[in-house]
């Protein structure tokens, strides 16, 4: 998934981003509300981890901007305020979930994963197609009962292909969802990752190329 972490403490933002990248997500960061809105205008995020107390543009105002936007990203709001009234206020602004500081990184990751499943058409927690079984929570992939070890990017690309349920997925979409904003779209990194993924999944080939359109799992 593509995730935006908005947190005005750079060390905490970087720590959250690295933890979520370990979970195979593509993660961008912003340190104030204005920068967050700029990134949201350019990129299609599945989940936005949003600190409430932000400089320049307050987190509440960022959340209000997101309400009704298309496509609608899910918002996990962060705050040091743990009172019930504060949580109710945050959810009333349109946030989908609320996490108080300090928090455990595994809980953050689990909440992001849960929101990500709701940020697109409903999909089962375990993805299956063409003899492939992918478990996002355990980060495991099997083909016809054989365990397939994948890199983080290969896992992310396969997840998007399986979510598409047989539909064609463009290279641009894969780049958007599996890599962050620093990825160079002209490196051919998607094509190389798909080639490696095909080799690891083995024969008969299961990831097809649709010329001029992208890739699909039939």
Short mmCIF file of C-alpha atoms in Angstrom, two decimals:
data_model
loop_
_atom_site.label_atom_id
_atom_site.label_comp_id
_atom_site.label_asym_id
_atom_site.label_seq_id
_atom_site.Cartn_x
_atom_site.Cartn_y
_atom_site.Cartn_z
CA UNK A 1 0.00 0.00 0.00
CA UNK A 2 0.98 3.64 -0.34
CA UNK A 3 1.10 5.38 3.05
CA UNK A 4 1.75 8.99 4.02
CA UNK A 5 3.11 9.64 7.52
CA UNK A 6 2.50 13.23 8.69
CA UNK A 7 4.38 13.96 11.90
CA UNK A 8 6.22 17.13 12.95
CA UNK A 9 8.89 15.27 14.91
CA UNK A 10 11.29 14.10 12.17
CA UNK A 11 12.83 11.27 14.21
CA UNK A 12 9.43 9.81 15.04
CA UNK A 13 8.24 10.25 11.44
CA UNK A 14 11.32 8.42 10.14
CA UNK A 15 10.91 5.63 12.70
CA UNK A 16 7.27 5.10 11.74
CA UNK A 17 8.14 5.16 8.05
CA UNK A 18 10.91 2.58 8.45
CA UNK A 19 8.65 0.28 10.48
CA UNK A 20 5.90 0.47 7.87
CA UNK A 21 8.40 -0.13 5.06
CA UNK A 22 9.39 -3.33 6.84
CA UNK A 23 5.73 -4.28 6.43
CA UNK A 24 6.25 -3.89 2.62
CA UNK A 25 4.37 -0.57 2.34
CA UNK A 26 5.58 2.35 0.24
CA UNK A 27 5.87 5.29 2.64
CA UNK A 28 6.29 9.04 2.18
CA UNK A 29 6.68 11.53 5.03
CA UNK A 30 5.67 15.14 5.68
CA UNK A 31 6.46 17.28 8.72
CA UNK A 32 3.68 19.87 8.57
CA UNK A 33 0.12 20.16 7.35
CA UNK A 34 0.92 22.26 4.29
CA UNK A 35 3.48 19.73 3.02
CA UNK A 36 0.97 16.95 3.65
CA UNK A 37 -1.67 18.65 1.51
CA UNK A 38 0.88 19.12 -1.28
CA UNK A 39 1.73 15.42 -1.30
CA UNK A 40 -1.92 14.38 -1.09
CA UNK A 41 -2.68 16.51 -4.15
CA UNK A 42 -0.04 14.65 -6.16
CA UNK A 43 -0.08 11.07 -4.87
CA UNK A 44 -2.82 8.49 -4.38
CA UNK A 45 -2.50 7.25 -0.79
CA UNK A 46 -4.35 4.31 0.72
CA UNK A 47 -3.74 5.36 4.32
CA UNK A 48 -2.61 8.64 5.91
CA UNK A 49 -1.11 8.53 9.41
CA UNK A 50 -1.88 12.05 10.58
CA UNK A 51 -0.57 13.77 13.70
CA UNK A 52 -3.27 16.08 14.97
CA UNK A 53 -1.06 18.89 16.33
CA UNK A 54 0.80 20.05 13.19
CA UNK A 55 2.47 23.37 12.31
CA UNK A 56 1.43 25.58 9.36
CA UNK A 57 -1.84 23.72 8.73
CA UNK A 58 -3.39 21.96 11.74
CA UNK A 59 -4.07 18.24 11.48
CA UNK A 60 -7.78 18.91 11.97
CA UNK A 61 -7.82 21.09 8.87
CA UNK A 62 -5.90 18.48 6.86
CA UNK A 63 -8.47 15.90 7.91
CA UNK A 64 -11.33 18.17 6.85
CA UNK A 65 -9.72 18.59 3.42
CA UNK A 66 -9.59 14.82 3.02
CA UNK A 67 -13.25 14.24 3.79
CA UNK A 68 -15.09 13.66 0.55
CA UNK A 69 -11.93 13.56 -1.56
CA UNK A 70 -11.63 11.02 -4.36
CA UNK A 71 -10.14 8.52 -4.09
CA UNK A 72 -10.77 8.61 -0.36
CA UNK A 73 -7.72 7.72 1.73
CA UNK A 74 -8.28 6.31 5.20
CA UNK A 75 -6.99 8.46 8.07
CA UNK A 76 -5.33 7.20 11.23
CA UNK A 77 -5.10 10.20 13.55
CA UNK A 78 -2.31 10.44 16.12
CA UNK A 79 -2.39 12.61 19.22
CA UNK A 80 -0.94 12.90 22.69
CA UNK A 81 -4.43 13.70 24.01
CA UNK A 82 -6.01 10.53 25.39
CA UNK A 83 -9.28 11.93 26.72
CA UNK A 84 -12.53 10.52 25.34
CA UNK A 85 -13.64 13.97 24.18
CA UNK A 86 -10.44 14.37 22.15
CA UNK A 87 -10.92 11.01 20.46
CA UNK A 88 -14.55 11.76 19.70
CA UNK A 89 -13.58 15.13 18.23
CA UNK A 90 -10.96 13.53 15.99
CA UNK A 91 -13.33 10.89 14.72
CA UNK A 92 -16.03 13.51 14.18
CA UNK A 93 -13.69 15.35 11.81
CA UNK A 94 -13.68 12.30 9.55
CA UNK A 95 -10.74 10.24 10.84
CA UNK A 96 -11.25 6.49 10.48
CA UNK A 97 -9.19 5.48 13.50
CA UNK A 98 -7.42 7.11 16.42
CA UNK A 99 -4.15 6.19 18.15
CA UNK A 100 -2.77 7.97 21.21
CA UNK A 101 0.91 8.60 21.88
CA UNK A 102 3.00 6.86 23.02
CA UNK A 103 2.09 3.78 21.00
CA UNK A 104 3.69 0.48 20.04
CA UNK A 105 4.88 0.22 16.43
CA UNK A 106 3.29 -3.24 15.95
CA UNK A 107 -0.10 -1.73 16.85
CA UNK A 108 0.47 1.14 14.43
CA UNK A 109 1.30 -1.34 11.67
CA UNK A 110 -1.75 -3.47 12.44
CA UNK A 111 -4.08 -0.48 12.35
CA UNK A 112 -2.59 0.75 9.06
CA UNK A 113 -3.04 -2.72 7.56
CA UNK A 114 -6.66 -2.88 8.73
CA UNK A 115 -7.44 0.58 7.32
CA UNK A 116 -5.74 -0.33 4.05
CA UNK A 117 -8.14 -3.21 3.55
CA UNK A 118 -10.99 -0.68 3.80
CA UNK A 119 -9.38 1.88 1.47
CA UNK A 120 -10.29 -0.09 -1.63
CA UNK A 121 -13.01 -2.60 -2.57
CA UNK A 122 -13.27 -5.27 0.10
CA UNK A 123 -10.73 -8.07 -0.26
CA UNK A 124 -10.23 -11.20 1.83
CA UNK A 125 -7.44 -11.14 4.44
CA UNK A 126 -5.71 -13.96 2.52
CA UNK A 127 -5.43 -13.57 -1.25
CA UNK A 128 -5.69 -16.61 -3.54
CA UNK A 129 -5.50 -17.01 -7.30
CA UNK A 130 -3.96 -19.40 -9.84
CA UNK A 131 -2.52 -21.65 -7.14
CA UNK A 132 -0.96 -18.71 -5.28
CA UNK A 133 -1.78 -17.99 -1.64
CA UNK A 134 -0.61 -14.70 -0.12
CA UNK A 135 -1.07 -13.88 3.55
CA UNK A 136 -0.39 -10.13 4.10
CA UNK A 137 -0.41 -10.41 7.90
CA UNK A 138 2.25 -13.15 7.99
CA UNK A 139 3.98 -11.93 4.81
CA UNK A 140 3.98 -15.45 3.41
CA UNK A 141 3.47 -16.64 -0.15
CA UNK A 142 2.87 -20.19 -1.33
CA UNK A 143 2.38 -21.58 -4.83
CA UNK A 144 0.72 -24.97 -4.97
CA UNK A 145 1.81 -25.56 -1.37
CA UNK A 146 5.44 -24.54 -1.99
CA UNK A 147 6.78 -21.64 0.06
CA UNK A 148 8.03 -18.78 -2.14
CA UNK A 149 10.53 -16.38 -0.49
CA UNK A 150 10.04 -12.87 -1.87
CA UNK A 151 11.70 -9.51 -1.37
CA UNK A 152 9.62 -6.65 0.02
CA UNK A 153 9.05 -5.13 -3.42
CA UNK A 154 8.21 -8.49 -5.01
CA UNK A 155 5.72 -9.12 -2.21
CA UNK A 156 4.15 -5.67 -2.70
CA UNK A 157 3.86 -6.14 -6.48
CA UNK A 158 2.32 -9.60 -6.10
CA UNK A 159 -0.16 -8.22 -3.57
CA UNK A 160 -1.38 -5.60 -6.06
CA UNK A 161 -1.66 -8.18 -8.85
CA UNK A 162 -3.70 -10.51 -6.65
CA UNK A 163 -5.92 -7.68 -5.40
CA UNK A 164 -6.79 -6.92 -9.02
CA UNK A 165 -8.42 -10.38 -9.23
CA UNK A 166 -7.44 -11.01 -12.85
CA UNK A 167 -7.70 -7.43 -14.10
CA UNK A 168 -4.75 -5.75 -15.79
CA UNK A 169 -2.53 -3.67 -13.49
CA UNK A 170 -0.45 -0.97 -15.13
CA UNK A 171 3.24 -0.45 -14.41
CA UNK A 172 2.34 3.07 -13.27
CA UNK A 173 -0.07 1.68 -10.66
CA UNK A 174 2.54 -0.78 -9.39
CA UNK A 175 5.10 2.01 -9.15
CA UNK A 176 2.58 4.16 -7.25
CA UNK A 177 1.71 1.46 -4.72
CA UNK A 178 5.00 -0.37 -4.19
CA UNK A 179 7.55 2.46 -4.31
CA UNK A 180 7.72 5.84 -2.58
CA UNK A 181 7.98 9.31 -4.13
CA UNK A 182 11.74 9.00 -4.55
CA UNK A 183 11.46 6.18 -7.10
CA UNK A 184 12.64 7.03 -10.62
CA UNK A 185 9.85 6.04 -13.05
CA UNK A 186 12.37 5.66 -15.88
CA UNK A 187 14.59 2.99 -14.30
CA UNK A 188 12.53 -0.01 -15.42
CA UNK A 189 12.38 -1.13 -11.79
CA UNK A 190 8.83 -2.47 -12.16
CA UNK A 191 9.74 -4.63 -15.16
CA UNK A 192 12.80 -6.04 -13.39
CA UNK A 193 10.80 -6.79 -10.24
CA UNK A 194 8.12 -8.59 -12.25
CA UNK A 195 10.81 -10.66 -14.01
CA UNK A 196 12.27 -11.73 -10.65
CA UNK A 197 8.79 -12.47 -9.33
CA UNK A 198 8.04 -14.72 -12.31
CA UNK A 199 11.23 -16.70 -11.77
CA UNK A 200 10.51 -17.23 -8.09
CA UNK A 201 6.91 -18.29 -8.69
CA UNK A 202 8.15 -20.91 -11.15
CA UNK A 203 6.50 -22.78 -14.01
CA UNK A 204 4.06 -22.67 -15.58
CA UNK A 205 4.33 -18.85 -15.77
CA UNK A 206 1.46 -17.18 -13.95
CA UNK A 207 2.17 -13.45 -14.33
CA UNK A 208 1.27 -12.39 -17.86
CA UNK A 209 2.22 -9.23 -19.74
CA UNK A 210 -0.47 -7.32 -21.61
CA UNK A 211 1.41 -5.26 -24.22
CA UNK A 212 0.91 -1.55 -23.75
CA UNK A 213 -1.28 -2.07 -20.68
CA UNK A 214 0.54 -3.83 -17.85
CA UNK A 215 0.48 -7.15 -16.05
CA UNK A 216 -2.11 -9.61 -14.82
CA UNK A 217 -2.53 -12.95 -13.09
CA UNK A 218 -4.98 -14.91 -15.18
#
